[in-house]
Structures are given as C-alpha cells and as structure tokens.
C-alpha cells in the first residue's frame, strides 16, 4: 500500500506520523480504514469469542452445549467483521442477525455480544450511527421476544421465562456501546478538523512566503531594469556621437546589473536554505543614498530630507520603507515626465511611526516602460502586512505623490 493511501488524504508530514507530529490517536485516525482487511484484530477476536463461549457453555448447564452449529455461527459472525470498514451497515445488521440466531438456538450467553459491539462501533465511527442504533434495537427486541414469549418453542427444552431484571445489564451494555462509539466518532471529527486547520495554516504560510519573495524580486528587478533600460537608451543614442558618454552608460548598466544579481541571489538563498541567516543584511533606509545615485544614473535628480528625530526601525519596517521608496522612484523613472523627485522621511514625535513621502512634478508620460503593473499593489501589500497605510494619487498640480505610514511596531500575526 502506498504512502498516500495508507495515511488518508496525503496531507503534510505532521499528519502522516512524522517525528514531532501529534500523538498516535491522530495518526491512527488519519488512516483509510477501507484500504485493508482488519484480519489481525478479527482473528484475535474470533479466538477470544470461541474460547470464551466454550467456557460460558460449561458454566451455564441449563443452556445448549456449544456444538458444531454454535461454533459455525460464532465463526460466521467473526468473519463478517473482516468487512466492517468497507461495508459497515450490512455488517452491523448481519452480526446482529447472527447473534439473534445464536440466542434463538439456546446457546449460552457470553462473548458473542462482543461481535455486535465491534460492528456497531465501526458503523458509528464511520458516520452510520442510525444503522447501528437500528441494529442494536432490533437485536434487543428479538432478545425480548425470545426470552419472554417464544422461549417455549425454542431450545433448550424446559426453558423458563427470563426475569425482567436481566434486561437492565443488557440495556447498560447497549448504552455503553453507543456512548463509546459516539465518543470516538466525535474525537475523530475533532482530529480531522485539526488536520484541516493545520493544513490550511501551512498553505497560508506558503502563500505568504511566495508573495514575499515575489515582492522582493519585483522590487529588485523593476528598479534595476528601469535604470538599465534608460542607460541602454542613452548608450545607443550616443554610441556614435559621444563614445565616452556611451561608455559611462554601459558602466552604469554593469553596476546596476551586478547589484540586481546580488540582491536576487540573497532572496533565492532563503529558498535553498530555509531557516539560515542571510549572508548580507537586508536593505534599509540607510541605503537611501544608493537609491539616489541609481536614480541619478537614470537621469532623475532626487532630493531627500528628514523631518523629526530619526529613530532605529525594526528590520521588517526598515526593509518595507526602503522597498516602498525604491518602487516609488522606479515609477517616476518609468512613468513620469519629471526629471526631479523629492523624498521626505518623517518621524513624528510620540506617534510610534515613520512617514514616507515621494513626490514628482509630472506629468505622466502614458507609457508603461516595460513595467508589470504590480508596483503599487506590492507597496500596499508591504504596508498592510505591517499594519500601515499607503496612498498613491495624482496631485492637483499634475504631479504624483506616494505617501506611506508604517508603524514602528508591526501588527501581531494571528
């Protein structure tokens, strides 16, 4: 039997009994019961019922001795239990019928009750509680008929009416079977719900990680390729008339591509070696001068200023702030006719947040410059993930403004 069939749903490692997973009941409940015939447990049960019924017959001399017919009925009831996982409803009614025939033939009371108990247990656990209740109810009704009304016409000879008091333990036995079965059924449903919740959480974490990596790659590549695109155009235009300026453009392209390759390599390291610390620190606002230089290489003059007293930013907030400014400047290079931009980093006193503002004077050029169109969405996702906000809109004077507010303490992940 392959691993997926042997453990049900083919879920994550913790649901397949991997080290560090949940205790054995969950792994047992995760198995597909219909995949194998439970011959080991059935064989042990058959031996116990046969031996126990032999002892019961010797201790109840007023009942019929256990002959070939009686043993055949016990074996038949035990053999039916081999199919209790695949066909629980027919098995529970068949075992109840075999047990009723066994009692009607006058054989001794004993472990034969166990056959019905196991069949009912299997039916209830698999969700067929109504069938189990009906089977037990019919068995009990048949027992009442045999013990109190039909006994003169059935073996053993000279049998007398059974006292009504003996029905109390029979009733208790029925209730115990149903209660135990319902308890296991409820626990299995709880285990299944836990598995589903943990699998959903694993999928959410995987989706969030993929989204994070996609944002990082987009921001790295979009900025660097925009610089490369602009400089490549400059180099082509000046290749014949001004070779020295074309050489400068090619040098800028080389530097931008090298930096992009380094940042992409850093992002991909998290995929190849999850859990390991990165070899280089994640970028932050301390690298803002590098963005200014790269924008200048693309023909964009960037003026930066700081409002308030700078405070250290948490790593996640620092990275998000850097990427938002980077993407905003990339959009200016791509989509704006302005060749100047202003970046303001604000630290409002006592507010517990950092404010970013990137302005250009426009107007929009109307072309996409090869962009993916995911820049603004990526900025919003970064801000929202930290519990912050972001606005990106056209100013009344025709320019464009990106304004982000990021808390210094990111929101707790539920």
Coordinates of C-alpha atoms in Angstrom, one line a residue, residues 84 105 145 151 160 247 255 315 360 388:
X84 CA -16.7 -3.9 8.9
X105 CA -30.8 -21.7 19.2
X145 CA -39.3 -11.9 22.2
X151 CA -38.9 -19.5 24.7
X160 CA -38.4 -20.9 31.7
X247 CA 30.9 54.1 -22.1
X255 CA 26.9 48.2 -11.9
X315 CA 14.1 45.2 10.4
X360 CA 7.4 64.3 -8.6
X388 CA 0.3 50.6 8.0

